[in-house]
mmCIF file of C-alpha atoms in Angstrom:
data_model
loop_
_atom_site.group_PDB
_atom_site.id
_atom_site.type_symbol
_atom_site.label_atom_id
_atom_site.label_comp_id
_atom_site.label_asym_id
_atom_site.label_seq_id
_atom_site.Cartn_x
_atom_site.Cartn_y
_atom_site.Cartn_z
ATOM 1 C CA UNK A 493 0.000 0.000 0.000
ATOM 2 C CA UNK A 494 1.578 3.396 -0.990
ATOM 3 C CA UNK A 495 2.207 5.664 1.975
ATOM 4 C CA UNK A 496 2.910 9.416 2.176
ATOM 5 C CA UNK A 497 5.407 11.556 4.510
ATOM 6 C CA UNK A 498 3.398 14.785 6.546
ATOM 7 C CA UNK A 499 5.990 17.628 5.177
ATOM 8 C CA UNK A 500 3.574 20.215 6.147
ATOM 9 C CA UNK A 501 0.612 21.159 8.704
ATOM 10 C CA UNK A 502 -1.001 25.009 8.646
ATOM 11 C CA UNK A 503 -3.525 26.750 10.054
ATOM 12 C CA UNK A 504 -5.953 27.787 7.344
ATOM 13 C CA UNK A 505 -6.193 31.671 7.568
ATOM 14 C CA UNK A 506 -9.774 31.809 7.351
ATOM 15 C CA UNK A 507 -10.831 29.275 10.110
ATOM 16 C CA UNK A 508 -8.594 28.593 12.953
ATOM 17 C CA UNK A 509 -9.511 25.695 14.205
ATOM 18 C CA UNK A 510 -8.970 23.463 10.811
ATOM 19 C CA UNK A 511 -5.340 22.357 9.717
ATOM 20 C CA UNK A 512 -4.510 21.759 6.373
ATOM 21 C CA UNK A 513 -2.470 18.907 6.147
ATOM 22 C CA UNK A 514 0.665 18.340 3.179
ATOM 23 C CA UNK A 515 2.072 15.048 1.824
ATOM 24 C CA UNK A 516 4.720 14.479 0.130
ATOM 25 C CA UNK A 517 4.952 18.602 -0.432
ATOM 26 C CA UNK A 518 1.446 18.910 -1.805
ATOM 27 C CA UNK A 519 -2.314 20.158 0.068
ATOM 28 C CA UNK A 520 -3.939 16.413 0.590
ATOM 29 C CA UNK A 521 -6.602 17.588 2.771
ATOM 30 C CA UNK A 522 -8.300 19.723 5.959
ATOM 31 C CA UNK A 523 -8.815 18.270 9.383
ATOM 32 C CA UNK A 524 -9.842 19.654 12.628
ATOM 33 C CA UNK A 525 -6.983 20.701 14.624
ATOM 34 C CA UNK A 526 -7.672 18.304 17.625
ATOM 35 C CA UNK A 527 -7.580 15.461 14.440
ATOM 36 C CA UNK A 528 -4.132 17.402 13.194
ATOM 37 C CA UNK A 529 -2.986 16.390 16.813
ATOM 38 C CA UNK A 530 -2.728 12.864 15.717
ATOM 39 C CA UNK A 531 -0.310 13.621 12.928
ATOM 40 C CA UNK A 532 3.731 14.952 13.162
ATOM 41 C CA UNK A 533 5.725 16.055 10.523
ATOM 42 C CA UNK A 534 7.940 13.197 8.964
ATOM 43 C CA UNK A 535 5.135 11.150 9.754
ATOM 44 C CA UNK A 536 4.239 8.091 6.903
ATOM 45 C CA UNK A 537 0.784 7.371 6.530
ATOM 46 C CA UNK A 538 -1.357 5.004 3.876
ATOM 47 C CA UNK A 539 -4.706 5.566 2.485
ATOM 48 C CA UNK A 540 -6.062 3.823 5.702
ATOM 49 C CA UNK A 541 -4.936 6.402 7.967
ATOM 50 C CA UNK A 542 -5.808 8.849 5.718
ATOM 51 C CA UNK A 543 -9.591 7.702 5.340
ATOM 52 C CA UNK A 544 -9.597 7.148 9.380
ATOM 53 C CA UNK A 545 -8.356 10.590 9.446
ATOM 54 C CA UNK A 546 -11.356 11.899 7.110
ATOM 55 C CA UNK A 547 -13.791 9.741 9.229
ATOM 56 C CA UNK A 548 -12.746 11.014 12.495
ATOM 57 C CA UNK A 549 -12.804 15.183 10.737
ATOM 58 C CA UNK A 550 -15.913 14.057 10.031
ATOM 59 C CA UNK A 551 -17.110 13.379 13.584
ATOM 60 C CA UNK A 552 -15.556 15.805 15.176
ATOM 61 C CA UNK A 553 -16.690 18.511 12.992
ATOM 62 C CA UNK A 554 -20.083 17.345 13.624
ATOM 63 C CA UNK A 555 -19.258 17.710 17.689
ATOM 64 C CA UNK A 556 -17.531 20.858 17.056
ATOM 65 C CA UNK A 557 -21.037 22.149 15.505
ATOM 66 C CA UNK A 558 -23.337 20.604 18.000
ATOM 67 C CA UNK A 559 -21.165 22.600 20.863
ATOM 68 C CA UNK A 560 -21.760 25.708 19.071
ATOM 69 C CA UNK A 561 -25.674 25.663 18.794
ATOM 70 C CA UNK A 562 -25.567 24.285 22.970
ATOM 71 C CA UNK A 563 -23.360 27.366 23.544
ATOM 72 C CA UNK A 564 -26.535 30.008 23.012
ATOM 73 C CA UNK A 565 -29.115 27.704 25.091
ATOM 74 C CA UNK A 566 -29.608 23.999 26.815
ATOM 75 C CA UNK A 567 -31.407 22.148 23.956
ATOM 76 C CA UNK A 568 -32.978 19.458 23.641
ATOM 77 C CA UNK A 569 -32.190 16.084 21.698
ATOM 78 C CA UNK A 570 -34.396 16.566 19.454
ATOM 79 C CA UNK A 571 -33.364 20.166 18.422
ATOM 80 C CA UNK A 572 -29.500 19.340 17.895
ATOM 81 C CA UNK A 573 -30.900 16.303 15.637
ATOM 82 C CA UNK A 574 -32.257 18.403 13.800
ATOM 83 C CA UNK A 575 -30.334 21.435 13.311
ATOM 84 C CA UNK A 576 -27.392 18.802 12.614
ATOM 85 C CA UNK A 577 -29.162 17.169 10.107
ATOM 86 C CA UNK A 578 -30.327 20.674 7.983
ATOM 87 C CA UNK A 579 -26.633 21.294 8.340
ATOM 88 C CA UNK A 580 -26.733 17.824 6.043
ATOM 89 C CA UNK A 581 -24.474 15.892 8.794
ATOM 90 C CA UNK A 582 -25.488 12.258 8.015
ATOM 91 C CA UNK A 583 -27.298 9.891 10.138
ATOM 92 C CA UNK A 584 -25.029 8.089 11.682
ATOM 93 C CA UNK A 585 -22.828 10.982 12.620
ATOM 94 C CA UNK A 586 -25.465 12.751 14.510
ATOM 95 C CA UNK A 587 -26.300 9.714 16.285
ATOM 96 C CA UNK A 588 -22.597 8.856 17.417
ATOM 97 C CA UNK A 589 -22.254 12.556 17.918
ATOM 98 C CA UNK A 590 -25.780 12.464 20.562
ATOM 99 C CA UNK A 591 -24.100 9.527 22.226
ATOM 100 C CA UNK A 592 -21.093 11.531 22.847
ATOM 101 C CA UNK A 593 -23.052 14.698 24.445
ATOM 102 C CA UNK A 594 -25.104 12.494 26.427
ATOM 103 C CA UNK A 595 -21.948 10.614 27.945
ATOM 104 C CA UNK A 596 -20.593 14.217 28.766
ATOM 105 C CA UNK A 597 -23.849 15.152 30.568
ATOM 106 C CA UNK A 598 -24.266 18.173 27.415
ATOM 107 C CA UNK A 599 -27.489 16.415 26.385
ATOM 108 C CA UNK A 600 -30.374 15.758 29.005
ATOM 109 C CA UNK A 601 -34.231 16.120 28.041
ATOM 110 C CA UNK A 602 -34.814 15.763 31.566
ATOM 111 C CA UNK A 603 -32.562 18.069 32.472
ATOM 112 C CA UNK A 604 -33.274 20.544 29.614
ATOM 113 C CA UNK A 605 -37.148 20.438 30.627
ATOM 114 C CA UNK A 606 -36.802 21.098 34.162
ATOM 115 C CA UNK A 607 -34.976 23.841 33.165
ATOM 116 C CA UNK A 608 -37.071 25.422 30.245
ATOM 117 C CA UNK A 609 -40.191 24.980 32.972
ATOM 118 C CA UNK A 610 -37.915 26.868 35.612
ATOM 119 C CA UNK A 611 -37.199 29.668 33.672
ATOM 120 C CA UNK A 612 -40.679 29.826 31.884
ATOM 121 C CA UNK A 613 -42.420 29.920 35.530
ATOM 122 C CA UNK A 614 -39.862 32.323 36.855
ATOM 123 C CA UNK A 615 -39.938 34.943 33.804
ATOM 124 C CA UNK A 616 -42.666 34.436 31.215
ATOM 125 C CA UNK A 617 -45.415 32.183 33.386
ATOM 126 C CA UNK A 618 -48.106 29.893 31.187
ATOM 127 C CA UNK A 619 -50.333 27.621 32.069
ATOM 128 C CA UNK A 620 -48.954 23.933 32.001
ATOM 129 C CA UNK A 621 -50.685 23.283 28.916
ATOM 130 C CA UNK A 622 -49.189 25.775 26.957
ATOM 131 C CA UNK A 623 -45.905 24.697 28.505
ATOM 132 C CA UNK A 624 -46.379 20.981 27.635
ATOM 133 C CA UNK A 625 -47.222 22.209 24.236
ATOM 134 C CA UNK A 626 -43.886 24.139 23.765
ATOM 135 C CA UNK A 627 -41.856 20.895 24.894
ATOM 136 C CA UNK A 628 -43.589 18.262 22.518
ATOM 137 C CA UNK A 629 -42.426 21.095 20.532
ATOM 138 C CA UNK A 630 -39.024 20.964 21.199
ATOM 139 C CA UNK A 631 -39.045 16.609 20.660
ATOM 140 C CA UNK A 632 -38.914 16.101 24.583
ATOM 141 C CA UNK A 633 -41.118 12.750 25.101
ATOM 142 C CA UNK A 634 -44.594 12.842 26.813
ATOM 143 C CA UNK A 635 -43.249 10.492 29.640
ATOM 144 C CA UNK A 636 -40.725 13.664 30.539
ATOM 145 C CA UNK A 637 -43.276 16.138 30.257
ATOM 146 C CA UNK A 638 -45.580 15.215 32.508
ATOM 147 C CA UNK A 639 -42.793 14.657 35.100
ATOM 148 C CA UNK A 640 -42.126 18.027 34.958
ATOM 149 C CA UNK A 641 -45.217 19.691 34.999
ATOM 150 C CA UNK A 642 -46.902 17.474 37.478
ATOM 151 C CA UNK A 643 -45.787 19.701 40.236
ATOM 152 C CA UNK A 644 -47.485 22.940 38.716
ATOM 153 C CA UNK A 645 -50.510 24.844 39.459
ATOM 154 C CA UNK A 646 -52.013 26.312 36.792
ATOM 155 C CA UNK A 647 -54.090 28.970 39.820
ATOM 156 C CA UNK A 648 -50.865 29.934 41.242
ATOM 157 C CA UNK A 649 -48.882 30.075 37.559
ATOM 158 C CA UNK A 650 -52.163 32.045 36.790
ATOM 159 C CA UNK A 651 -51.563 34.817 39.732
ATOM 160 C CA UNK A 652 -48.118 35.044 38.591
ATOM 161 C CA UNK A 653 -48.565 35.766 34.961
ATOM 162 C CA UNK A 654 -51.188 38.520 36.255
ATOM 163 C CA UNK A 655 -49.569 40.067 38.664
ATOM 164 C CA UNK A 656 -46.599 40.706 36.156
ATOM 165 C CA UNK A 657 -48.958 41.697 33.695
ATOM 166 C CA UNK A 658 -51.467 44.176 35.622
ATOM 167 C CA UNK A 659 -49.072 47.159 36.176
ATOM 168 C CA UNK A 660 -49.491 47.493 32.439
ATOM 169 C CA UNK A 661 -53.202 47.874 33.025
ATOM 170 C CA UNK A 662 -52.913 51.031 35.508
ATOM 171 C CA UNK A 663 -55.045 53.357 35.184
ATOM 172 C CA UNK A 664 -57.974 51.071 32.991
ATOM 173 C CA UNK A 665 -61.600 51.135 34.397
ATOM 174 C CA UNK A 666 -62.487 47.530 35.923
ATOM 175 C CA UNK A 667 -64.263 46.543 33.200
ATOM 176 C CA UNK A 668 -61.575 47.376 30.586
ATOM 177 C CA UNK A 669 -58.707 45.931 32.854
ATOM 178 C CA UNK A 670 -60.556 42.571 33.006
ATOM 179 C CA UNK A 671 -61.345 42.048 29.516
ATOM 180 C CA UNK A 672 -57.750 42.280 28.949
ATOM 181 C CA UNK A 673 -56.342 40.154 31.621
ATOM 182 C CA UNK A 674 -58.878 37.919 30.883
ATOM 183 C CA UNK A 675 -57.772 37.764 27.359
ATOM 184 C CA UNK A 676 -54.127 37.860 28.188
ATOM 185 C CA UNK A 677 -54.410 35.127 31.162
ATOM 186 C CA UNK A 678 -56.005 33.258 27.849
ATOM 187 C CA UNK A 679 -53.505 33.500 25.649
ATOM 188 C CA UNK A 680 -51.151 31.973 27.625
ATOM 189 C CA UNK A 681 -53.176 29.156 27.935
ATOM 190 C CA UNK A 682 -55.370 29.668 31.093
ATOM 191 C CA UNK A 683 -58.617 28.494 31.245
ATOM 192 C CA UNK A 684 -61.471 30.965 31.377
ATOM 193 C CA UNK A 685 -62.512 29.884 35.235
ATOM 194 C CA UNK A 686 -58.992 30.277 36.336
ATOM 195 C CA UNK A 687 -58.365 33.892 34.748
ATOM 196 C CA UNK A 688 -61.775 35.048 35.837
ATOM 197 C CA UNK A 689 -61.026 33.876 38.783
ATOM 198 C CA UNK A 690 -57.502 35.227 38.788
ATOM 199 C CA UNK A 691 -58.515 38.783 37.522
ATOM 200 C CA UNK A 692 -60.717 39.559 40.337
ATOM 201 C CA UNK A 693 -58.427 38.752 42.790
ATOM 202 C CA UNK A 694 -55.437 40.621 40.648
ATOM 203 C CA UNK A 695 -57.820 43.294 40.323
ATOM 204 C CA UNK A 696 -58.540 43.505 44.344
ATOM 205 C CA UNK A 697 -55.030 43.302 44.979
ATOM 206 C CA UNK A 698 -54.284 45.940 43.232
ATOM 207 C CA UNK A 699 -56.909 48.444 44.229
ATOM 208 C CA UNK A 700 -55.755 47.709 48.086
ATOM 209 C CA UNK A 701 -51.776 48.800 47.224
ATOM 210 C CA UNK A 702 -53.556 52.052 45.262
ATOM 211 C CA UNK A 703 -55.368 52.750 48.117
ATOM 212 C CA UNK A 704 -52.074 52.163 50.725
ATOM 213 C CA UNK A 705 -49.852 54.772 48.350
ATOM 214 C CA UNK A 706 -52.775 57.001 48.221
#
């Protein structure tokens, strides 16, 4: 089998983390620089090594790209499967590439629910409809879900979203300020008892704290 000597390895100028490697004086190929680690200068390889080398660009690249969609937000399996895949990584890559996340604790649905649910709760509150809705959504599976949510109350979830809501309401009559919490307790899911409910006790609240500043 015919083998060729590394006589060069470089940087390409226009991404720093890919090498481009030289055999026998002439560009052969790009790798991944933590694949270039693998190789020396003097070094004899065959088309074996070179196709293993290819194989394992080819996974890492695919890692490389999964880090940087995790790096704006936790995602979910589902959503790196298929943002790999649009980026036309094949099948079996992704797959290897899943395994690898999940062994380095970068991949949880469980984890990645409890957390979407935390931070929806804490900063945009819904009723656990609408959040189960958004995590089928995001490919997390229904067995997950309702492990999560099963703690929630849509009343108090209700109160929440209202009480963040209703200082944009100052100043409305009562009937004007409930027909918009109503309908704004609705959109985000809320059955009509619950924000009827919820908007008259909003709406009390908030006439008492009026009447303290006054």
């Amino acid at each position: 089998m015919q083998t060729y000597k590394v006589t060069a390895l470089t940087l390409q100028k226009h991404n720093r983390q890919r090498v481009n490697v030289y055999l026998d004086g002439e560009f052969a190929f790009g790798v991944h620089r933590l694949v270039a680690a693998w190789l020396q200068l003097g070094q004899e390889i065959d088309e074996q090594k070179i196709a293993q080398l290819k194989a394992e660009d080819e996974r890492e690249s695919a890692y490389q790209l999964a880090l940087g969609f995790l790096s704006h937000r936790p995602r979910s399996e589902h959503e790196l499967h298929m943002h790999l895949r649009r980026k036309g990584i094949p099948d079996e890559i992704i797959e290897t590439t899943l395994r690898r996340l999940k062994g380095a604790q970068l991949v949880n649905d469980q984890a990645f629910a409890q957390q979407w649910v935390e931070s929806r709760v804490e900063h945009r509150p819904r009723s656990s409809k609408a959040l189960a809705y958004e995590l089928r959504a995001k490919g997390v599976p229904e067995e997950i879900i309702a492990q999560v949510l099963a703690p929630l109350d849509d009343a108090q979830l209700a109160l929440k979203a209202a009480r963040l809501y209703t200082r944009r309401l100052e100043g409305l009559p009562r009937d004007i300020y409930r027909q918009k919490m109503i309908a704004h307790l609705a959109q985000k899911g809320f059955s009509y008892d619950i924000a009827n409910q919820t908007t008259s006790q909003v709406w009390a609240e908030f006439q008492a704290n009026e009447e303290i500043k006054a």
